[in-house]
PDB file of C-alpha atoms in Angstrom:
ATOM      1  CA  MET A 106      -4.771  -9.258 -26.821  1.00  0.00           C
ATOM      2  CA  THR A 107      -1.898  -7.555 -25.530  1.00  0.00           C
ATOM      3  CA  GLU A 108       0.834  -9.030 -24.150  1.00  0.00           C
ATOM      4  CA  ARG A 109       0.823  -9.131 -20.810  1.00  0.00           C
ATOM      5  CA  ILE A 110      -2.765  -9.658 -21.036  1.00  0.00           C
ATOM      6  CA  ASN A 111      -2.277 -13.054 -23.128  1.00  0.00           C
ATOM      7  CA  CYS A 112       0.101 -14.134 -20.678  1.00  0.00           C
ATOM      8  CA  LEU A 113      -2.113 -13.010 -17.970  1.00  0.00           C
ATOM      9  CA  TYR A 114      -5.145 -15.158 -19.764  1.00  0.00           C
ATOM     10  CA  THR A 115      -2.905 -18.059 -20.430  1.00  0.00           C
ATOM     11  CA  LEU A 116      -1.271 -19.276 -16.895  1.00  0.00           C
ATOM     12  CA  CYS A 117      -4.880 -19.047 -15.802  1.00  0.00           C
ATOM     13  CA  GLU A 118      -6.607 -21.168 -19.113  1.00  0.00           C
ATOM     14  CA  ALA A 119      -4.290 -23.446 -17.714  1.00  0.00           C
ATOM     15  CA  ALA A 120      -4.584 -23.600 -13.547  1.00  0.00           C
ATOM     16  CA  ALA A 121      -8.201 -23.929 -13.833  1.00  0.00           C
ATOM     17  CA  ARG A 122      -8.044 -26.992 -14.809  1.00  0.00           C
ATOM     18  CA  GLY A 123      -7.620 -27.218 -11.223  1.00  0.00           C
ATOM     19  CA  ARG A 124      -8.984 -24.628  -8.753  1.00  0.00           C
ATOM     20  CA  LEU A 125      -7.246 -21.196  -9.278  1.00  0.00           C
ATOM     21  CA  VAL A 126      -8.319 -18.769  -6.214  1.00  0.00           C
ATOM     22  CA  ILE A 127      -8.083 -14.887  -5.760  1.00  0.00           C
ATOM     23  CA  THR A 128      -6.831 -14.176  -2.573  1.00  0.00           C
ATOM     24  CA  GLY A 129      -6.297 -10.848  -1.040  1.00  0.00           C
ATOM     25  CA  HIS A 130      -4.536  -9.712   2.140  1.00  0.00           C
ATOM     26  CA  ASP A 131      -5.042 -11.068   5.387  1.00  0.00           C
ATOM     27  CA  ARG A 132      -7.861  -9.076   6.881  1.00  0.00           C
ATOM     28  CA  ALA A 133      -9.017  -7.971   3.783  1.00  0.00           C
ATOM     29  CA  ASP A 134     -10.227  -4.274   3.534  1.00  0.00           C
ATOM     30  CA  VAL A 135     -12.156  -2.801   1.271  1.00  0.00           C
ATOM     31  CA  ASP A 136      -9.976  -2.975  -1.629  1.00  0.00           C
ATOM     32  CA  SER A 137      -8.485  -6.228  -1.732  1.00  0.00           C
ATOM     33  CA  VAL A 138     -12.287  -7.563  -1.801  1.00  0.00           C
ATOM     34  CA  ALA A 139     -12.370  -5.315  -4.984  1.00  0.00           C
ATOM     35  CA  SER A 140     -10.478  -6.188  -6.331  1.00  0.00           C
ATOM     36  CA  CYS A 141     -10.627  -9.917  -5.836  1.00  0.00           C
ATOM     37  CA  VAL A 142     -14.439  -9.938  -7.144  1.00  0.00           C
ATOM     38  CA  LEU A 143     -13.253  -7.923 -10.033  1.00  0.00           C
ATOM     39  CA  MET A 144     -10.737  -9.814 -10.960  1.00  0.00           C
ATOM     40  CA  GLN A 145     -13.124 -12.466 -10.514  1.00  0.00           C
ATOM     41  CA  ARG A 146     -14.781 -10.758 -13.303  1.00  0.00           C
ATOM     42  CA  LEU A 147     -12.277 -10.719 -15.706  1.00  0.00           C
ATOM     43  CA  LEU A 148     -12.222 -13.731 -15.746  1.00  0.00           C
ATOM     44  CA  ALA A 149     -15.614 -14.797 -15.653  1.00  0.00           C
ATOM     45  CA  ALA A 150     -15.655 -12.634 -19.240  1.00  0.00           C
ATOM     46  CA  TRP A 151     -12.970 -15.090 -20.078  1.00  0.00           C
ATOM     47  CA  GLY A 152     -15.172 -18.494 -19.564  1.00  0.00           C
ATOM     48  CA  ILE A 153     -12.395 -19.123 -16.612  1.00  0.00           C
ATOM     49  CA  PRO A 154     -13.828 -20.555 -13.140  1.00  0.00           C
ATOM     50  CA  SER A 155     -12.859 -19.378  -9.971  1.00  0.00           C
ATOM     51  CA  ASP A 156     -13.021 -18.815  -6.298  1.00  0.00           C
ATOM     52  CA  ILE A 157     -12.372 -16.050  -3.891  1.00  0.00           C
ATOM     53  CA  VAL A 158     -11.465 -16.343  -0.702  1.00  0.00           C
ATOM     54  CA  LEU A 159     -10.866 -13.740   2.093  1.00  0.00           C
ATOM     55  CA  CYS A 160      -9.163 -13.682   4.972  1.00  0.00           C
ATOM     56  CA  GLU A 161     -10.803 -12.801   7.973  1.00  0.00           C
ATOM     57  CA  PRO A 162     -11.903  -9.827   6.358  1.00  0.00           C
ATOM     58  CA  ASP A 163     -12.675  -6.347   7.676  1.00  0.00           C
ATOM     59  CA  GLY A 164     -15.228  -5.034   9.764  1.00  0.00           C
ATOM     60  CA  GLN A 165     -15.474  -2.072   7.025  1.00  0.00           C
ATOM     61  CA  SER A 166     -15.270  -3.934   3.675  1.00  0.00           C
ATOM     62  CA  ARG A 167     -18.457  -5.962   4.924  1.00  0.00           C
ATOM     63  CA  ARG A 168     -20.528  -3.433   6.035  1.00  0.00           C
ATOM     64  CA  VAL A 169     -19.609  -1.175   2.080  1.00  0.00           C
ATOM     65  CA  MET A 170     -19.536  -4.471   0.263  1.00  0.00           C
ATOM     66  CA  ALA A 171     -22.509  -5.367   0.715  1.00  0.00           C
ATOM     67  CA  ARG A 172     -24.143  -2.087  -0.832  1.00  0.00           C
ATOM     68  CA  PHE A 173     -22.425  -3.663  -4.157  1.00  0.00           C
ATOM     69  CA  GLY A 174     -24.646  -7.043  -3.218  1.00  0.00           C
ATOM     70  CA  VAL A 175     -21.307  -8.900  -1.955  1.00  0.00           C
ATOM     71  CA  ASP A 176     -21.477 -11.105   0.949  1.00  0.00           C
ATOM     72  CA  VAL A 177     -17.876 -11.177   1.936  1.00  0.00           C
ATOM     73  CA  GLN A 178     -18.222 -13.493   5.091  1.00  0.00           C
ATOM     74  CA  ALA A 179     -19.552 -15.677   2.623  1.00  0.00           C
ATOM     75  CA  LEU A 180     -16.190 -15.334   0.543  1.00  0.00           C
ATOM     76  CA  ALA A 181     -14.023 -16.301   4.480  1.00  0.00           C
ATOM     77  CA  GLY A 182     -12.227 -19.260   3.909  1.00  0.00           C
ATOM     78  CA  GLY A 183      -8.576 -20.989   3.691  1.00  0.00           C
ATOM     79  CA  THR A 184      -6.632 -22.624   0.784  1.00  0.00           C
ATOM     80  CA  ALA A 185      -4.802 -25.850  -0.180  1.00  0.00           C
ATOM     81  CA  PRO A 186      -1.621 -26.371  -1.438  1.00  0.00           C
ATOM     82  CA  GLU A 187      -2.653 -27.317  -4.350  1.00  0.00           C
ATOM     83  CA  ASP A 188      -4.583 -24.130  -5.482  1.00  0.00           C
ATOM     84  CA  ALA A 189      -3.431 -22.073  -7.763  1.00  0.00           C
ATOM     85  CA  LEU A 190      -3.702 -18.700  -6.687  1.00  0.00           C
ATOM     86  CA  ILE A 191      -3.750 -14.942  -7.682  1.00  0.00           C
ATOM     87  CA  LEU A 192      -3.191 -12.615  -5.196  1.00  0.00           C
ATOM     88  CA  VAL A 193      -3.981  -9.535  -5.426  1.00  0.00           C
ATOM     89  CA  ASP A 194      -3.651  -6.224  -3.316  1.00  0.00           C
ATOM     90  CA  HIS A 195      -0.460  -7.827  -1.694  1.00  0.00           C
ATOM     91  CA  HIS A 196       2.636 -10.101  -2.718  1.00  0.00           C
ATOM     92  CA  GLN A 197       3.625 -11.765  -0.116  1.00  0.00           C
ATOM     93  CA  PRO A 198       0.970 -14.639   0.205  1.00  0.00           C
ATOM     94  CA  THR A 199       0.240 -16.043   3.343  1.00  0.00           C
ATOM     95  CA  CYS A 200      -2.111 -18.898   2.939  1.00  0.00           C
ATOM     96  CA  ALA A 201      -1.447 -22.293   0.546  1.00  0.00           C
ATOM     97  CA  GLY A 202      -1.128 -22.458  -2.639  1.00  0.00           C
ATOM     98  CA  GLN A 203       0.593 -21.649  -5.488  1.00  0.00           C
ATOM     99  CA  VAL A 204       1.053 -18.432  -6.518  1.00  0.00           C
ATOM    100  CA  ILE A 205       0.816 -17.694 -10.910  1.00  0.00           C
ATOM    101  CA  ALA A 206       0.228 -14.522 -10.526  1.00  0.00           C
ATOM    102  CA  CYS A 207       0.198 -11.537  -8.649  1.00  0.00           C
ATOM    103  CA  ILE A 208      -1.479  -7.598  -8.869  1.00  0.00           C
ATOM    104  CA  ASP A 209      -0.704  -5.759  -6.538  1.00  0.00           C
ATOM    105  CA  HIS A 210       0.217  -1.209  -5.709  1.00  0.00           C
ATOM    106  CA  HIS A 211       2.404  -1.979  -2.850  1.00  0.00           C
ATOM    107  CA  PRO A 212       6.454  -1.739  -3.716  1.00  0.00           C
ATOM    108  CA  THR A 213       9.315  -3.721  -2.710  1.00  0.00           C
ATOM    109  CA  GLU A 214      12.886  -3.455  -3.486  1.00  0.00           C
ATOM    110  CA  VAL A 215      12.665  -6.715  -3.681  1.00  0.00           C
ATOM    111  CA  PRO A 216      10.065  -7.450  -6.341  1.00  0.00           C
ATOM    112  CA  PRO A 217       8.412 -11.884  -6.365  1.00  0.00           C
ATOM    113  CA  ASP A 218       9.209 -14.712  -8.744  1.00  0.00           C
ATOM    114  CA  PHE A 219       6.109 -14.890  -9.851  1.00  0.00           C
ATOM    115  CA  PRO A 220       5.139 -15.726 -13.909  1.00  0.00           C
ATOM    116  CA  TYR A 221       3.227 -12.796 -13.741  1.00  0.00           C
ATOM    117  CA  VAL A 222       3.521  -9.790 -11.574  1.00  0.00           C
ATOM    118  CA  GLN A 223       2.327  -6.810 -11.768  1.00  0.00           C
ATOM    119  CA  ILE A 224       2.879  -3.836  -8.907  1.00  0.00           C
ATOM    120  CA  GLY A 225       1.893  -0.424 -10.412  1.00  0.00           C
ATOM    121  CA  ASP A 226       1.814   2.235  -8.793  1.00  0.00           C
ATOM    122  CA  SER A 227      -2.206   3.739  -7.871  1.00  0.00           C
ATOM    123  CA  GLY A 228      -3.195   4.467  -5.338  1.00  0.00           C
ATOM    124  CA  ALA A 229      -5.684   0.884  -5.218  1.00  0.00           C
ATOM    125  CA  CYS A 230      -4.747  -2.346  -6.306  1.00  0.00           C
ATOM    126  CA  ALA A 231      -9.279  -2.352  -7.545  1.00  0.00           C
ATOM    127  CA  VAL A 232      -8.520   0.877 -10.101  1.00  0.00           C
ATOM    128  CA  MET A 233      -5.185  -1.666 -12.021  1.00  0.00           C
ATOM    129  CA  VAL A 234      -7.739  -4.218 -12.211  1.00  0.00           C
ATOM    130  CA  LEU A 235      -9.871  -2.130 -13.638  1.00  0.00           C
ATOM    131  CA  HIS A 236      -7.867  -1.306 -16.268  1.00  0.00           C
ATOM    132  CA  LEU A 237      -6.963  -4.436 -16.780  1.00  0.00           C
ATOM    133  CA  MET A 238     -10.076  -5.143 -17.593  1.00  0.00           C
ATOM    134  CA  GLN A 239     -10.712  -2.627 -20.333  1.00  0.00           C
ATOM    135  CA  GLU A 240      -7.194  -3.102 -21.512  1.00  0.00           C
ATOM    136  CA  ALA A 241      -8.573  -6.757 -22.136  1.00  0.00           C
ATOM    137  CA  GLY A 242     -11.393  -5.422 -23.991  1.00  0.00           C
ATOM    138  CA  VAL A 243     -14.124  -6.719 -21.499  1.00  0.00           C
ATOM    139  CA  PRO A 244     -17.115  -4.912 -21.139  1.00  0.00           C
ATOM    140  CA  VAL A 245     -16.777  -2.851 -17.898  1.00  0.00           C
ATOM    141  CA  THR A 246     -19.923  -2.176 -16.297  1.00  0.00           C
ATOM    142  CA  PRO A 247     -21.252   1.635 -14.388  1.00  0.00           C
ATOM    143  CA  GLU A 248     -21.233  -1.832 -11.144  1.00  0.00           C
ATOM    144  CA  ASP A 249     -17.809  -2.082 -11.794  1.00  0.00           C
ATOM    145  CA  GLU A 250     -16.495   1.592 -12.461  1.00  0.00           C
ATOM    146  CA  ARG A 251     -18.419   2.419  -8.865  1.00  0.00           C
ATOM    147  CA  LEU A 252     -16.319  -0.620  -6.933  1.00  0.00           C
ATOM    148  CA  ALA A 253     -13.139   0.888  -8.089  1.00  0.00           C
ATOM    149  CA  VAL A 254     -13.230   4.396  -7.843  1.00  0.00           C
ATOM    150  CA  THR A 255     -15.316   3.431  -3.819  1.00  0.00           C
ATOM    151  CA  ALA A 256     -12.209   1.550  -3.480  1.00  0.00           C
ATOM    152  CA  LEU A 257      -9.918   4.586  -4.075  1.00  0.00           C
ATOM    153  CA  TYR A 258     -11.481   6.537  -1.862  1.00  0.00           C
ATOM    154  CA  LEU A 259     -11.814   4.652   0.973  1.00  0.00           C
ATOM    155  CA  ASP A 260      -8.317   3.305   0.914  1.00  0.00           C
ATOM    156  CA  THR A 261      -6.030   6.422  -0.207  1.00  0.00           C
ATOM    157  CA  ILE A 262      -7.567   8.246   2.848  1.00  0.00           C
ATOM    158  CA  ALA A 263     -10.573  10.011   0.814  1.00  0.00           C
ATOM    159  CA  LEU A 264      -7.948  10.938  -2.048  1.00  0.00           C
ATOM    160  CA  LYS A 265      -5.700  12.736   0.294  1.00  0.00           C
ATOM    161  CA  SER A 266      -2.866   9.620   0.964  1.00  0.00           C
ATOM    162  CA  ALA A 267       0.349  10.354  -0.144  1.00  0.00           C
ATOM    163  CA  LYS A 268      -0.279   7.266  -2.229  1.00  0.00           C
ATOM    164  CA  ILE A 269      -2.435   8.454  -4.590  1.00  0.00           C
ATOM    165  CA  SER A 270      -1.230  11.192  -7.679  1.00  0.00           C
ATOM    166  CA  ARG A 271      -2.796  14.694  -8.224  1.00  0.00           C
ATOM    167  CA  GLU A 272      -3.579  12.796 -11.671  1.00  0.00           C
ATOM    168  CA  GLU A 273      -5.580   9.703 -10.460  1.00  0.00           C
ATOM    169  CA  ALA A 274      -7.638  11.855  -6.951  1.00  0.00           C
ATOM    170  CA  ALA A 275      -9.155  14.030 -10.286  1.00  0.00           C
ATOM    171  CA  TRP A 276      -9.612  11.195 -12.037  1.00  0.00           C
ATOM    172  CA  GLY A 277     -11.291  10.036  -9.086  1.00  0.00           C
ATOM    173  CA  GLU A 278     -13.586  12.517  -8.262  1.00  0.00           C
ATOM    174  CA  THR A 279     -14.821  13.065 -11.781  1.00  0.00           C
ATOM    175  CA  GLN A 280     -15.788   9.386 -11.861  1.00  0.00           C
ATOM    176  CA  ALA A 281     -17.603   8.919  -8.362  1.00  0.00           C
ATOM    177  CA  ARG A 282     -19.609  12.739 -10.181  1.00  0.00           C
ATOM    178  CA  ARG A 283     -20.154  10.451 -13.823  1.00  0.00           C
ATOM    179  CA  LEU A 284     -21.038   7.780 -11.881  1.00  0.00           C
ATOM    180  CA  GLY A 285     -24.093   9.296  -9.348  1.00  0.00           C
ATOM    181  CA  LEU A 286     -21.449   8.136  -6.146  1.00  0.00           C
ATOM    182  CA  ASP A 287     -22.522   9.603  -2.814  1.00  0.00           C
ATOM    183  CA  GLU A 288     -19.710  11.801  -2.294  1.00  0.00           C
ATOM    184  CA  ASP A 289     -20.258  12.847   1.876  1.00  0.00           C
ATOM    185  CA  TRP A 290     -20.316   9.178   2.163  1.00  0.00           C
ATOM    186  CA  LEU A 291     -17.158   8.468   0.095  1.00  0.00           C
ATOM    187  CA  ARG A 292     -15.306  10.367   1.670  1.00  0.00           C
ATOM    188  CA  ARG A 293     -16.719   9.406   5.532  1.00  0.00           C
ATOM    189  CA  GLU A 294     -16.354   6.153   5.165  1.00  0.00           C
ATOM    190  CA  GLY A 295     -12.332   6.634   3.733  1.00  0.00           C
ATOM    191  CA  MET A 296     -11.914   9.557   6.729  1.00  0.00           C
ATOM    192  CA  GLY A 297     -12.460   6.409   9.044  1.00  0.00           C
ATOM    193  CA  LEU A 298     -12.105   8.170  12.368  1.00  0.00           C
ATOM    194  CA  MET A 299     -11.701   5.492  15.407  1.00  0.00           C
ATOM    195  CA  ASP A 300     -13.936   5.716  17.803  1.00  0.00           C
ATOM    196  CA  MET A 301     -11.304   6.127  20.617  1.00  0.00           C
ATOM    197  CA  SER A 302     -12.431   5.253  23.510  1.00  0.00           C
ATOM    198  CA  LEU A 303     -12.802   1.012  22.395  1.00  0.00           C
ATOM    199  CA  PRO A 304     -10.350  -0.743  24.208  1.00  0.00           C
ATOM    200  CA  ALA A 305      -6.521  -0.211  23.855  1.00  0.00           C
ATOM    201  CA  ARG A 306      -6.048  -3.578  22.256  1.00  0.00           C
ATOM    202  CA  GLU A 307      -8.217  -2.745  20.008  1.00  0.00           C
ATOM    203  CA  LEU A 308      -7.148   0.202  18.625  1.00  0.00           C
ATOM    204  CA  ALA A 309      -3.290  -1.383  18.712  1.00  0.00           C
ATOM    205  CA  MET A 310      -4.833  -4.471  16.360  1.00  0.00           C
ATOM    206  CA  LEU A 311      -6.322  -2.358  13.627  1.00  0.00           C
ATOM    207  CA  GLY A 312      -5.381  -3.306   9.787  1.00  0.00           C
ATOM    208  CA  LYS A 313      -2.589  -5.623  11.102  1.00  0.00           C
ATOM    209  CA  LYS A 314      -0.367  -6.682   8.378  1.00  0.00           C
ATOM    210  CA  VAL A 315       2.674  -9.430   8.662  1.00  0.00           C
ATOM    211  CA  TYR A 316       5.214  -8.707   6.000  1.00  0.00           C
ATOM    212  CA  THR A 317       8.662 -10.512   5.442  1.00  0.00           C
ATOM    213  CA  PHE A 318      11.678  -9.002   4.111  1.00  0.00           C
ATOM    214  CA  GLY A 319      14.814 -11.756   3.631  1.00  0.00           C
ATOM    215  CA  ALA A 320      14.852 -13.263   7.592  1.00  0.00           C
ATOM    216  CA  LYS A 321      13.217 -10.359   9.401  1.00  0.00           C
ATOM    217  CA  ARG A 322       9.630 -10.073  10.941  1.00  0.00           C
ATOM    218  CA  VAL A 323       7.118  -7.290  11.108  1.00  0.00           C
ATOM    219  CA  LEU A 324       4.505  -6.361  11.424  1.00  0.00           C
ATOM    220  CA  SER A 325       1.937  -3.334  10.835  1.00  0.00           C
ATOM    221  CA  THR A 326      -1.017  -1.663  12.693  1.00  0.00           C
ATOM    222  CA  TYR A 327      -2.716   1.726  12.274  1.00  0.00           C
ATOM    223  CA  VAL A 328      -5.654   3.805  13.176  1.00  0.00           C
ATOM    224  CA  GLN A 329      -6.889   6.984  11.781  1.00  0.00           C
ATOM    225  CA  THR A 330      -8.329   9.925  14.197  1.00  0.00           C
ATOM    226  CA  ASP A 331      -8.101  13.393  15.760  1.00  0.00           C
ATOM    227  CA  ALA A 332      -8.256  12.627  18.259  1.00  0.00           C
ATOM    228  CA  MET A 333      -5.156  10.391  19.899  1.00  0.00           C
ATOM    229  CA  THR A 334      -4.102  11.401  23.047  1.00  0.00           C
ATOM    230  CA  GLN A 335      -0.718  10.922  24.956  1.00  0.00           C
ATOM    231  CA  GLU A 336      -2.454   8.685  27.550  1.00  0.00           C
ATOM    232  CA  LYS A 337      -3.948   6.706  24.692  1.00  0.00           C
ATOM    233  CA  LEU A 338      -0.756   5.732  22.804  1.00  0.00           C
ATOM    234  CA  GLY A 339       0.631   4.896  25.864  1.00  0.00           C
ATOM    235  CA  ALA A 340      -1.649   2.593  26.298  1.00  0.00           C
ATOM    236  CA  ILE A 341      -1.897   1.369  22.592  1.00  0.00           C
ATOM    237  CA  LEU A 342       1.768   0.859  23.092  1.00  0.00           C
ATOM    238  CA  ASP A 343       2.005  -1.160  26.541  1.00  0.00           C
ATOM    239  CA  VAL A 344      -0.297  -3.197  24.262  1.00  0.00           C
ATOM    240  CA  LEU A 345       2.478  -3.300  21.577  1.00  0.00           C
ATOM    241  CA  ARG A 346       5.159  -4.334  23.612  1.00  0.00           C
ATOM    242  CA  GLY A 347       3.476  -7.674  24.499  1.00  0.00           C
ATOM    243  CA  GLU A 348       2.162  -9.022  21.042  1.00  0.00           C
ATOM    244  CA  ILE A 349       5.526  -7.997  19.843  1.00  0.00           C
ATOM    245  CA  VAL A 350       7.251 -10.894  21.719  1.00  0.00           C
ATOM    246  CA  ARG A 351       4.377 -12.882  21.252  1.00  0.00           C
ATOM    247  CA  GLU A 352       4.977 -13.145  17.614  1.00  0.00           C
ATOM    248  CA  ARG A 353       8.647 -13.115  17.688  1.00  0.00           C
ATOM    249  CA  ALA A 354       8.412 -10.329  15.323  1.00  0.00           C
ATOM    250  CA  ASP A 355      11.348  -7.801  15.217  1.00  0.00           C
ATOM    251  CA  LEU A 356       9.941  -4.566  14.307  1.00  0.00           C
ATOM    252  CA  TRP A 357       6.302  -3.479  15.272  1.00  0.00           C
ATOM    253  CA  VAL A 358       5.462  -0.553  13.088  1.00  0.00           C
ATOM    254  CA  PHE A 359       2.186   1.252  14.051  1.00  0.00           C
ATOM    255  CA  LEU A 360       0.714   3.964  12.385  1.00  0.00           C
ATOM    256  CA  TRP A 361      -1.645   6.938  13.613  1.00  0.00           C
ATOM    257  CA  HIS A 362      -3.421   8.963  10.561  1.00  0.00           C
ATOM    258  CA  ASP A 363      -4.788  12.440  11.067  1.00  0.00           C
ATOM    259  CA  PRO A 364      -7.244  12.993   8.196  1.00  0.00           C
ATOM    260  CA  VAL A 365      -7.916  15.951  10.078  1.00  0.00           C
ATOM    261  CA  ARG A 366      -4.723  18.102   9.720  1.00  0.00           C
ATOM    262  CA  LEU A 367      -3.970  16.062   7.491  1.00  0.00           C
ATOM    263  CA  ARG A 368      -0.813  14.361   8.919  1.00  0.00           C
ATOM    264  CA  SER A 369       0.739  11.629  10.271  1.00  0.00           C
ATOM    265  CA  THR A 370       2.985   9.950  13.188  1.00  0.00           C
ATOM    266  CA  GLU A 371       4.491   6.587  12.838  1.00  0.00           C
ATOM    267  CA  VAL A 372       6.010   4.896  15.537  1.00  0.00           C
ATOM    268  CA  ASP A 373       8.784   2.021  15.774  1.00  0.00           C
ATOM    269  CA  LEU A 374       9.200  -0.494  18.904  1.00  0.00           C
ATOM    270  CA  THR A 375      11.880  -3.572  18.970  1.00  0.00           C
ATOM    271  CA  PRO A 376      11.088  -6.250  20.634  1.00  0.00           C
ATOM    272  CA  ASP A 377      14.369  -4.840  23.327  1.00  0.00           C
ATOM    273  CA  GLY A 378      12.000  -1.912  24.192  1.00  0.00           C
ATOM    274  CA  GLN A 379      13.700   0.671  22.031  1.00  0.00           C
ATOM    275  CA  VAL A 380      11.151   2.868  20.023  1.00  0.00           C
ATOM    276  CA  ARG A 381      11.754   5.330  18.086  1.00  0.00           C
ATOM    277  CA  THR A 382       9.089   8.312  16.689  1.00  0.00           C
ATOM    278  CA  ILE A 383       8.477   8.953  13.520  1.00  0.00           C
ATOM    279  CA  PRO A 384       6.006  12.194  12.838  1.00  0.00           C
ATOM    280  CA  TYR A 385       4.533  13.143   8.509  1.00  0.00           C
ATOM    281  CA  ASP A 386       4.152  16.462   7.827  1.00  0.00           C
ATOM    282  CA  TYR A 387       1.608  14.668   5.781  1.00  0.00           C
ATOM    283  CA  LEU A 388      -0.331  11.654   5.663  1.00  0.00           C
ATOM    284  CA  ALA A 389       1.743   9.449   4.417  1.00  0.00           C
ATOM    285  CA  SER A 390       0.950   6.064   2.547  1.00  0.00           C
ATOM    286  CA  ARG A 391       1.720   3.059   4.546  1.00  0.00           C
ATOM    287  CA  GLY A 392       2.470   0.818   1.503  1.00  0.00           C
ATOM    288  CA  ARG A 393       3.935   3.491  -0.663  1.00  0.00           C
ATOM    289  CA  ASP A 394       5.137   5.286   2.361  1.00  0.00           C
ATOM    290  CA  VAL A 395       6.271   3.888   5.196  1.00  0.00           C
ATOM    291  CA  MET A 396       7.199   0.044   4.425  1.00  0.00           C
ATOM    292  CA  PRO A 397       9.802   0.764   1.143  1.00  0.00           C
ATOM    293  CA  ARG A 398      11.341   2.371   4.256  1.00  0.00           C
ATOM    294  CA  VAL A 399      11.543  -0.160   7.035  1.00  0.00           C
ATOM    295  CA  GLU A 400      12.167  -2.911   3.815  1.00  0.00           C
ATOM    296  CA  HIS A 401      15.715  -1.378   3.243  1.00  0.00           C
ATOM    297  CA  GLU A 402      16.496  -0.699   6.089  1.00  0.00           C
ATOM    298  CA  MET A 403      16.189  -4.049   7.626  1.00  0.00           C
ATOM    299  CA  ARG A 404      17.865  -5.476   3.741  1.00  0.00           C
ATOM    300  CA  LYS A 405      20.393  -3.059   4.637  1.00  0.00           C
ATOM    301  CA  ASP A 406      20.155  -4.781   8.239  1.00  0.00           C
ATOM    302  CA  GLY A 407      21.502  -7.398   6.418  1.00  0.00           C
ATOM    303  CA  VAL A 408      19.097  -9.779   5.581  1.00  0.00           C
TER     304      VAL A 408
END
């Protein structure tokens, strides 16, 4: 075993004397769920029992993971303070328990202080876990690979997001063909264009995440669409003006990505009503481009 694999194995083996829980971020998307499933398969190969617990898995994860025989809703639940946690696809715990390890692909200025921390440069956390399995010498099945490649497509707007390198995008395309995945379906799911006739409140709350930067609380949501109008945007922002006060947040970052025109727009709202709009001439990544800048600005302001 490599040094980090040996460290991860030792921590998980000791933690499994109690309840060892693998969990993704709130409103777990396909990458979060896929990362949990692959991490559990790694632990199972080591003979280490574990549970997967998800908080409010999203609709796409329920639909997509069913193709892999995973009932996402059956994994929804809670954790207890005495549980040992492995965080995947995030590094800020939002549920009860003691974190022993985190594997994530979202950069941060202040890495968490857990016994095992791996924050990598990948378009999908599931790909990182797949590579961990390979590094550990655990047999990887074509189904494991299909799951990781699917997560990569869906977490990078069909390999178009700025979060993914050209090399990894090329790898994803090659693997999709090798594994016989339906590339048209992957592209459609990855684009994730929303029905903009939905109520503004529903659109405003898609992809919700909570970030804590010192004493500051930041919330973020996003929508993927090629049909945003000023009227619909205004209605969404009206919803968020109420939500930022109700949530007692210091900032709300709303993004809309246009996968057709390959561009993103960011709107930052503060509780006092200030609005800042930041256009991107590419498909920006919330985790790679937006939140690291927001974190830096928050910490610079004296968090």
